[in-house]
Coordinates of C-alpha atoms in Angstrom, one line a residue:
X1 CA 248.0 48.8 130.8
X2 CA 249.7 48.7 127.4
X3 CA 247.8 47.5 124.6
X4 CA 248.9 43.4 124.1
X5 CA 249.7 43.1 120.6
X6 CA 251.4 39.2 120.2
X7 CA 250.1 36.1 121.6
X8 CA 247.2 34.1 120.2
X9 CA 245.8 37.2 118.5
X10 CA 248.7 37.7 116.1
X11 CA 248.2 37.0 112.4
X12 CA 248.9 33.2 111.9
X13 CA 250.6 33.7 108.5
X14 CA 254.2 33.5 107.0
X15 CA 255.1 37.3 105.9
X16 CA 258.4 37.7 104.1
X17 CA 258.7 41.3 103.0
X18 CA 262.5 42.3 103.6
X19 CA 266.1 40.3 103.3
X20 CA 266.1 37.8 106.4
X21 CA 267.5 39.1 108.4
X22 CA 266.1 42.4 107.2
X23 CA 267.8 46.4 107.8
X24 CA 266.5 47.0 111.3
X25 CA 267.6 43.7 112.3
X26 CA 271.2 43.8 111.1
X27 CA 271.4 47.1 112.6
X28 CA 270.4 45.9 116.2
X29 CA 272.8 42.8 115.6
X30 CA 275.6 45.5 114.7
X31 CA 274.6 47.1 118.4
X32 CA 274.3 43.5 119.7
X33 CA 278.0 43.1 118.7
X34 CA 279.0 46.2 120.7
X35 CA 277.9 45.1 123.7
X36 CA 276.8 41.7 124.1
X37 CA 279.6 38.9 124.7
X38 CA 280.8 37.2 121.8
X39 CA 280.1 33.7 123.2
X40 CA 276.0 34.4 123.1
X41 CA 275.6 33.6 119.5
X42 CA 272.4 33.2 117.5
X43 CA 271.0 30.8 115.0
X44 CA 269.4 33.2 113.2
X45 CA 270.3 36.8 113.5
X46 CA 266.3 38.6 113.1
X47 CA 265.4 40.7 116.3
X48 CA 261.6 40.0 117.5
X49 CA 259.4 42.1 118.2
X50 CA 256.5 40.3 118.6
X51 CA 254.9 36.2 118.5
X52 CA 251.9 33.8 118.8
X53 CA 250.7 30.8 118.0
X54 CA 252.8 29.5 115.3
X55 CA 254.3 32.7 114.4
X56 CA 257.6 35.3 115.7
X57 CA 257.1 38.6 114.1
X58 CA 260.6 40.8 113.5
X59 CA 261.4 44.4 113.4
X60 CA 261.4 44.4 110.0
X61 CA 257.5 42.7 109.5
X62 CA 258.9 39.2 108.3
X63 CA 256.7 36.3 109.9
X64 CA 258.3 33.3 110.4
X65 CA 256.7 30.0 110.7
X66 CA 258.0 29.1 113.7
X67 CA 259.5 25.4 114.1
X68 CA 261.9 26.2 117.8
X69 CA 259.4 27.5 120.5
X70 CA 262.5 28.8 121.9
X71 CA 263.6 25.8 122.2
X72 CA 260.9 23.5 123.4
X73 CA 259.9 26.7 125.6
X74 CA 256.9 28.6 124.1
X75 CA 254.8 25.3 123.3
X76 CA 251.6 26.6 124.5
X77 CA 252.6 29.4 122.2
X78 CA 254.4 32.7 123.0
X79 CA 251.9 35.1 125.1
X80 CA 249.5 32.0 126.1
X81 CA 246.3 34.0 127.2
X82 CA 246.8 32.0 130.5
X83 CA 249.7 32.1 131.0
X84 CA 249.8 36.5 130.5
X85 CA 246.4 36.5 132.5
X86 CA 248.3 34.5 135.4
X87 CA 251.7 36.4 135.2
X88 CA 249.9 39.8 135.4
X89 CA 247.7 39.6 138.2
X90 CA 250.9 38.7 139.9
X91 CA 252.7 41.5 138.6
X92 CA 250.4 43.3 140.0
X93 CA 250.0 42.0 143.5
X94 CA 254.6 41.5 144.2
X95 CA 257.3 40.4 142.3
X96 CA 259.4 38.8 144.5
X97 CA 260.0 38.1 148.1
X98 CA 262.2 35.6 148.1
X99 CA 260.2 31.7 148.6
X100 CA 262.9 30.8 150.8
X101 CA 262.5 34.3 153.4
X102 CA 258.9 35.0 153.3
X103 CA 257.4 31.9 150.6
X104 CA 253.3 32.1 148.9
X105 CA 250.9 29.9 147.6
X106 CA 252.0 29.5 144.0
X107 CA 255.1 28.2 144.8
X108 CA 253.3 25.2 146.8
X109 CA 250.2 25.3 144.2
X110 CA 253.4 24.4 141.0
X111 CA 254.6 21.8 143.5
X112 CA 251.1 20.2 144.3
X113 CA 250.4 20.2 140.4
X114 CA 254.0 18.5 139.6
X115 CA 252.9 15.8 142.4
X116 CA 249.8 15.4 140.4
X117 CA 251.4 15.1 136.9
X118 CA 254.4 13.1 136.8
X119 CA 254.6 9.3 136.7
X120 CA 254.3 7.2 139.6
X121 CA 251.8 7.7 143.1
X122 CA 253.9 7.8 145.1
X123 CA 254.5 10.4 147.8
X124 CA 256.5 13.1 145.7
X125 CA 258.2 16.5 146.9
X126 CA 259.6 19.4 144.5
X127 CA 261.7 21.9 145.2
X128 CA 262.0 25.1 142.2
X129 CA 264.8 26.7 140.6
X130 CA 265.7 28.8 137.4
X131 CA 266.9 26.8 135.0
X132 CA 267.3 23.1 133.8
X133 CA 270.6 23.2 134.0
X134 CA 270.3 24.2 138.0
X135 CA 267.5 21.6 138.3
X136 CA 270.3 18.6 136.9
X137 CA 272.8 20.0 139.5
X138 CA 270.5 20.0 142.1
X139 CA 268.9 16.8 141.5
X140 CA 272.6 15.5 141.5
X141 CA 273.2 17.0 145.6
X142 CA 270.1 15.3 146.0
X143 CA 271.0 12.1 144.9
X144 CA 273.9 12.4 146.7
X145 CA 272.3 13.3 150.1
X146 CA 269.7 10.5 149.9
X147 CA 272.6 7.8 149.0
X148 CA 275.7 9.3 150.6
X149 CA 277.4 8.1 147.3
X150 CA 279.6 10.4 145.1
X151 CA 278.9 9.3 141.2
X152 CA 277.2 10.1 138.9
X153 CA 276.3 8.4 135.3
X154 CA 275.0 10.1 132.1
X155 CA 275.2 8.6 128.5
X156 CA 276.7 9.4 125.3
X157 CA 275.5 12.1 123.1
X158 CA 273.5 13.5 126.4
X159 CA 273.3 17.1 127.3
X160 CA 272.6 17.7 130.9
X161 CA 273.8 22.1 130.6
X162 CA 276.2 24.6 131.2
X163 CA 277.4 25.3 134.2
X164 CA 280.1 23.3 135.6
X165 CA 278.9 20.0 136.7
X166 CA 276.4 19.9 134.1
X167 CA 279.1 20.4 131.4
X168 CA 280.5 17.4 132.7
X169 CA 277.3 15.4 132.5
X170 CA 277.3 16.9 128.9
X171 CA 278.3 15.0 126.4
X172 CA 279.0 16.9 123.3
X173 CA 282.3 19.2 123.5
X174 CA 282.0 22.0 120.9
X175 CA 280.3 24.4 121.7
X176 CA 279.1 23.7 125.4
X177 CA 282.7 22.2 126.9
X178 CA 285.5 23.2 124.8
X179 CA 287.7 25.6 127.1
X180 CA 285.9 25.6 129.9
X181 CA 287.4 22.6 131.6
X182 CA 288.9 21.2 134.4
X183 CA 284.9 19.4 135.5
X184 CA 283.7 18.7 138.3
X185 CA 284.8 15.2 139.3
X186 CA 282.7 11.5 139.7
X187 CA 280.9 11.9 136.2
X188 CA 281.0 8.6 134.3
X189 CA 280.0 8.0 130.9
X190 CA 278.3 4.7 129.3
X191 CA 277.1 3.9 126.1
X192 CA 273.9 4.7 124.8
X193 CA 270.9 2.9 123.0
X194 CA 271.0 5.0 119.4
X195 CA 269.5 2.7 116.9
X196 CA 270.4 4.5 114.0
X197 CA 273.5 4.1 114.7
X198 CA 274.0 0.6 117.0
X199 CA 276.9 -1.5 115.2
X200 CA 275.0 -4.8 115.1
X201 CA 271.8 -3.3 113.8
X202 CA 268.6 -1.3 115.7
X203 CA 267.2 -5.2 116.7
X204 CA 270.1 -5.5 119.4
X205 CA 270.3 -2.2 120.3
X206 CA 268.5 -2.4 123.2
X207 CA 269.7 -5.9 125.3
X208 CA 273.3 -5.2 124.3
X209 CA 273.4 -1.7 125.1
X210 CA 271.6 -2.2 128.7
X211 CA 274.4 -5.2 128.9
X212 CA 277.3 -2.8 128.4
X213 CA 275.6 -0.2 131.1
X214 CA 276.1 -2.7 133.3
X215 CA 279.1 -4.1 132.8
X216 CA 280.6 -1.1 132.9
X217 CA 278.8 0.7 136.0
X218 CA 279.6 -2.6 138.1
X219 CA 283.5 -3.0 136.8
X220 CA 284.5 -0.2 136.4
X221 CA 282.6 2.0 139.1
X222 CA 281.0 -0.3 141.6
X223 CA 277.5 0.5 141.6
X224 CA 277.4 0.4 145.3
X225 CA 279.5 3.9 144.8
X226 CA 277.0 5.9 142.2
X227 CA 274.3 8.0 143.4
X228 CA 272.8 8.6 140.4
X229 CA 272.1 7.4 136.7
X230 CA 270.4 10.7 134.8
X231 CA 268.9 10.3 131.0
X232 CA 267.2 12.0 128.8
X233 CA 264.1 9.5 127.7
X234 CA 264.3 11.6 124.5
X235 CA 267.7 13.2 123.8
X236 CA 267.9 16.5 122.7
X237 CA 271.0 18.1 121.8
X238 CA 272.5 14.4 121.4
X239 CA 269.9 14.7 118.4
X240 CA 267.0 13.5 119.4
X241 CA 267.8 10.3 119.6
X242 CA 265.0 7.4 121.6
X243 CA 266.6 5.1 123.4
X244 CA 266.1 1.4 121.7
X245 CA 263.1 0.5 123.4
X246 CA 263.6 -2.2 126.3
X247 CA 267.1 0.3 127.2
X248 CA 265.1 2.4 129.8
X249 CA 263.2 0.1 131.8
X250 CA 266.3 -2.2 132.0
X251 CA 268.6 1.0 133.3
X252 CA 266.1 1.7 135.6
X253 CA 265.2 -1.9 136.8
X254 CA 269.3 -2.2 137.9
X255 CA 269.3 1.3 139.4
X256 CA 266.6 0.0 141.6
X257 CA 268.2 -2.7 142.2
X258 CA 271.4 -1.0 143.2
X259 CA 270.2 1.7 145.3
X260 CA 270.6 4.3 142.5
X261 CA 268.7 7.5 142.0
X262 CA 266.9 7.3 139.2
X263 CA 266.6 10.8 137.3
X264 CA 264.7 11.2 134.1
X265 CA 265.9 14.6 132.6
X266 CA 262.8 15.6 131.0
X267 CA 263.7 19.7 130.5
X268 CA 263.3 19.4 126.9
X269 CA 261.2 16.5 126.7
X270 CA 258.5 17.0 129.1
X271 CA 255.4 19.4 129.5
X272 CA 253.1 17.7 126.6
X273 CA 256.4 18.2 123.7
X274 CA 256.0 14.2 122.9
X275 CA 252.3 14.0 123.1
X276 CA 252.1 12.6 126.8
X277 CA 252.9 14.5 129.6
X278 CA 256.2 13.6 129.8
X279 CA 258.7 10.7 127.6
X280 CA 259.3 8.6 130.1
X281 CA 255.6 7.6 130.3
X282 CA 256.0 5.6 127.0
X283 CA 257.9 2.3 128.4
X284 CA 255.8 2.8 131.6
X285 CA 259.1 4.1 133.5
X286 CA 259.0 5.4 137.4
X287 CA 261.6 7.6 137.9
X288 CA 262.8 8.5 141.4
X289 CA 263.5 12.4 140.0
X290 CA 262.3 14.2 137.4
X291 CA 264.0 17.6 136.2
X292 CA 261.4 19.9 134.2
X293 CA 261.9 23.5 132.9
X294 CA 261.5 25.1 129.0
X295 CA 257.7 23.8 128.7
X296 CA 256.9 24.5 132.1
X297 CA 256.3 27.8 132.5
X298 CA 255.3 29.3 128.7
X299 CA 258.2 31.5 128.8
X300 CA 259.3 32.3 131.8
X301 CA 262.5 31.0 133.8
X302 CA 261.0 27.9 135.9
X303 CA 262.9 24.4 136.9
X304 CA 262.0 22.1 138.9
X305 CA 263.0 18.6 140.6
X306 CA 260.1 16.7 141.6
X307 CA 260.3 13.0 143.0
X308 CA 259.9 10.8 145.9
X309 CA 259.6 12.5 149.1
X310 CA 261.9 10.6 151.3
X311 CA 264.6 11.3 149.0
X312 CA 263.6 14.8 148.2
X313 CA 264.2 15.3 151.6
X314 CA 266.9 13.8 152.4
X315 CA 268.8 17.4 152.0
X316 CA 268.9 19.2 155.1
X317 CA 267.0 22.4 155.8
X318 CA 268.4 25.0 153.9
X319 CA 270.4 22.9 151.4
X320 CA 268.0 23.4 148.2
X321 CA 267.2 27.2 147.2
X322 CA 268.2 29.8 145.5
X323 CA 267.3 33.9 145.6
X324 CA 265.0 33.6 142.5
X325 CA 263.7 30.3 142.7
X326 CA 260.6 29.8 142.4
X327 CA 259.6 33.4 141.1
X328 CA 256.3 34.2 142.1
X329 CA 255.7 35.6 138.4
X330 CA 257.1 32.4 137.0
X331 CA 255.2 30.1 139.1
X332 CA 251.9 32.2 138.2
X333 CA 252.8 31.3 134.4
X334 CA 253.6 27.9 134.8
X335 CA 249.7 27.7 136.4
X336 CA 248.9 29.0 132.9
X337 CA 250.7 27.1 130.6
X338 CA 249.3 24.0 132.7
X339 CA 245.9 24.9 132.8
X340 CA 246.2 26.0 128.9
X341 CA 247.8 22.2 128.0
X342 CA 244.9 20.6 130.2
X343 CA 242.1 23.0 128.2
X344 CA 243.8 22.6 125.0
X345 CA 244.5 18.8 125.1
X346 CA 247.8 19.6 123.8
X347 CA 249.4 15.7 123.9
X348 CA 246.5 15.1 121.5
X349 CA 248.2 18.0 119.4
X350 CA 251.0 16.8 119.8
X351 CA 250.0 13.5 118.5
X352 CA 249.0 15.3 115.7
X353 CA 252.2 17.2 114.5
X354 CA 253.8 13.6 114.9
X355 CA 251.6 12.5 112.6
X356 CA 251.6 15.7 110.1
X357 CA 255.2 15.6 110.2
X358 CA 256.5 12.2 110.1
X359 CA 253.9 11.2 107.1
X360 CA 255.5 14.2 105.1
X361 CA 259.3 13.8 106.3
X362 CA 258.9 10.1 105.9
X363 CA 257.5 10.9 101.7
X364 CA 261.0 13.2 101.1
X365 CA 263.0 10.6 102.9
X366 CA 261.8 8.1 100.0
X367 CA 262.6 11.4 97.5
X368 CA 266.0 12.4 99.2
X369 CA 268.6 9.4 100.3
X370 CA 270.7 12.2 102.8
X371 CA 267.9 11.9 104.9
X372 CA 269.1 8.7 106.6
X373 CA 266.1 8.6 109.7
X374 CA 263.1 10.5 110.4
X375 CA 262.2 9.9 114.8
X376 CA 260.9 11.2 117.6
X377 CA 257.4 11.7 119.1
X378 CA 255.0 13.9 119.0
X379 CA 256.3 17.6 118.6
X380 CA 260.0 16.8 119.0
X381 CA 260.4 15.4 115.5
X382 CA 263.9 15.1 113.9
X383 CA 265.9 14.2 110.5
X384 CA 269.0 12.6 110.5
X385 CA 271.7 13.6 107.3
X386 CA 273.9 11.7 105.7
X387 CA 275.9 11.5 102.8
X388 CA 274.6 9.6 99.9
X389 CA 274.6 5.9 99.9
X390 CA 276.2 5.8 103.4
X391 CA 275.1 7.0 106.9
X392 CA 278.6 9.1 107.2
X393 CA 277.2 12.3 109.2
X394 CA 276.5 15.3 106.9
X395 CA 276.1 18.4 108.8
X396 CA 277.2 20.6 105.6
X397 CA 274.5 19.8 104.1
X398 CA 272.4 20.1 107.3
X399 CA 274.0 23.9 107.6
X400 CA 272.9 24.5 104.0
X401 CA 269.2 23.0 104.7
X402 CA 268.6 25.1 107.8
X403 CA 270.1 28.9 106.2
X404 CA 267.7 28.0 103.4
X405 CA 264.3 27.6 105.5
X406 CA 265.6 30.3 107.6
X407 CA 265.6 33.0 104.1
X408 CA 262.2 31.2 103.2
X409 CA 261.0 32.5 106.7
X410 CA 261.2 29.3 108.6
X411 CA 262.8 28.9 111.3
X412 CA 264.4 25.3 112.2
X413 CA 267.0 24.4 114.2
X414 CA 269.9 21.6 113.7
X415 CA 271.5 19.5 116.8
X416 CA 272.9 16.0 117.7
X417 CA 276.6 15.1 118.3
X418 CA 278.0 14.9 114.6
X419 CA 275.7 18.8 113.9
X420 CA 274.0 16.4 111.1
X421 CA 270.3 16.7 112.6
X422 CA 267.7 18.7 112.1
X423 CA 265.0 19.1 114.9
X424 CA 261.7 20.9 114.9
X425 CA 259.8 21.7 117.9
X426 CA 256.6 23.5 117.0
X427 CA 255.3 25.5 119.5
X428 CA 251.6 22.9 120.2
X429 CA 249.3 25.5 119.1
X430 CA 250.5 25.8 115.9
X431 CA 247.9 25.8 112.8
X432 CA 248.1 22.9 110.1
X433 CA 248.0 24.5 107.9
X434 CA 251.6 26.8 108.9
X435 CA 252.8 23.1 109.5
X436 CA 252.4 22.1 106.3
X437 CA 253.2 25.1 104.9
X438 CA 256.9 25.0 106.6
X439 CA 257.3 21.2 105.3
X440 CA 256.5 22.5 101.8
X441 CA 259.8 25.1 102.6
X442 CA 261.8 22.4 103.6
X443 CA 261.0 19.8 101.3
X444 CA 261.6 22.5 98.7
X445 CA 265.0 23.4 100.2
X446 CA 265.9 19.4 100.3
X447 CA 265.0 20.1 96.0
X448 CA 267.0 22.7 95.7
X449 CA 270.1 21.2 96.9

């Protein structure tokens, strides 16, 4: 077996020795371009070669600090000794057979630890797909089986995917809707709780926000006619926004009321990324389905939608699958990453990043008046920008912030509606003192401007 050189073992140290991106890089992104669709872009155009910990290591030997875990993905850290101990053996034993021709025991043993970890104890079900994006849609034909309704609602600024009903429970046009249209049909948005940003201040956000819901869902859809109501308890492309608290329990309390399917959308939000197992736990909400993937499965391509059994299985026989659902190599590797975030007692870690990083974001935010909000919880932190002496969106200068971190050898990421947040998601396992030391690039960058 070859020789593993990445994963926990790998040099825990930012290494900047070449241009980023450096020679070898721009040469494979000069390949990339001859082959590879135009639409699959890249924030930042180094080619990996390997990562662990806190780390990615490129072609050229750059190491960046690494503030994305491939997007809330890698947070038990890229190569996860469990999670390549698990994956392996199964390698090794069969790849595939198809869980819906001839299934095996880590598909049920994902299930049976999903029924263990999410809220609620209740009787729950799960059934296991590829992506989150396939989990939404499939929570949404379950929804729709259990009720024998047709609509759906989703909230402003939330991002639900990419194929075509999930575009449509997407909020944000550019890049993930623009062109792609006509959606699939029965998709109704409402507003959403965002603080920041509520009119008549943050204090009000919540009861008048949950009022217009329901106005809305009862005029102008008739709730006896949606199926579902699906949100994000922490959004993340919308730009990490938390719903005012009080907005969640209220939505939920009238979907219950009404019959609704309940679905927390916890893909980028759940798996230890807030410090507790999943977001929605923080206001004490039940959902009736949860959608999981990214943190799952340390890496590999793992979904799942998990909730009460009587509506799980209210599809008929047949109706939930998918050839490659529910990987045997990917549900070995989401045994890892589990067992790793149980050993590791990585919502305490992630406590601590919130903590690390919102005491230093919350210091520059008192140096620096563009920074209009520092939020989140745990490891899905964010900053939002504005212009000076308003809170106009600024995503110029949120552009300028990122591509300067990125040349430093950090690599960040910016999201949210108005492309004027920045987000980090360190991977959990990440050192303090590579935390710290990709603040000090950032809050240097913020000097520089």
């Amino acid at each position: 077996m070859t020789e593993l050189s990445g994963g926990p073992a790998l040099p825990q140290e930012r290494r900047v020795v070449t241009a980023i991106p450096g020679p070898k890089s721009q040469e494979l992104w000069a390949r990339k371009q001859e082959t590879v669709a135009a639409g699959v872009g890249a924030v930042l155009p180094v080619f990996v070669k390997r990562a662990g910990g806190g780390v990615l290591e490129d072609v050229d030997g750059n190491s960046l600090i690494d503030f994305g875990s491939g997007i809330a993905v890698t947070s038990v850290g890229n190569s996860a000794e469990a999670v390549v101990r698990r994956a392996v053996a199964q390698l090794a034993d069969f790849t595939h057979t198809c869980a819906m021709v001839t299934p095996y025991e880590t598909y049920v043993e994902v299930c049976e630890q999903l029924a263990e970890l999410t809220p609620g104890d209740h009787a729950k079900k799960s059934a296991l797909f590829n992506s989150g994006a396939e989990a939404v849609e499939n929570a949404v034909k379950i929804a729709r089986a259990y009720t024998k309704r047709q609509a759906v609602v989703v909230f402003d600024h939330g991002y639900h995917g990419r194929t075509n009903l999930t575009m449509a429970l997407t909020a944000k046009n550019m890049p993930y809707k623009h062109g792609f249209g006509p959606f699939a049909p029965e998709v109704y948005r409402v507003p959403l709780a965002y603080p920041y940003r509520w009119l008549t201040g943050p204090e009000n956000c919540a009861q008048e926000a949950a009022d217009q819901v329901i106005t809305q869902i009862t005029k102008q859809i008739g709730a006896e006619n949606v199926a579902a109501i699906i949100i994000e308890p922490v959004l993340g492309e919308g730009g990490f926004i938390e719903p005012a608290k009080g907005f969640l329990p209220a939505v939920a309390n009238f979907a219950k009321e009404n019959g609704i399917v309940f679905v927390a959308d916890e893909i980028q939000s759940g798996f230890c990324r807030t410090g507790q197992w999943f977001a929605c736990e923080d206001e004490g909400v039940v959902p009736d389905l949860i959608t999981t993937a990214k943190g799952i499965a340390g890496g590999l391509p793992l979904a799942a939608v998990t909730g009460r059994a009587e509506i799980m299985d209210a599809a008929h026989a047949g109706g939930l699958g998918g050839t490659y659902g529910g990987n045997p190599v990917a549900c070995a590797a989401a045994l890892g990453s589990i067992e790793t975030m149980r050993e590791l007692d990585l919502n305490a870690k992630a406590k601590r990043i919130e903590e690390v990083m919102k005491g230093r974001l919350t210091a520059m935010q008192e140096k620096f008046d563009i920074i209009g909000e520092v939020r989140g919880r745990g490891a899905m932190i964010a900053i939002e920008l504005v212009k000076s002496g308003s809170k106009d969106p600024n995503p110029e200068v949120t552009g300028a912030l990122a591509k300067a971190c990125h040349q430093e050898g950090l690599l960040v990421l910016t999201t949210g509606t108005f492309g004027n947040v920045l987000r980090f998601l360190p991977p959990l396992v990440i050192g303090e003192d590579l935390l710290n030391e990709g603040l000090d690039i950032l809050e240097a960058a913020f000097g520089a401007l």
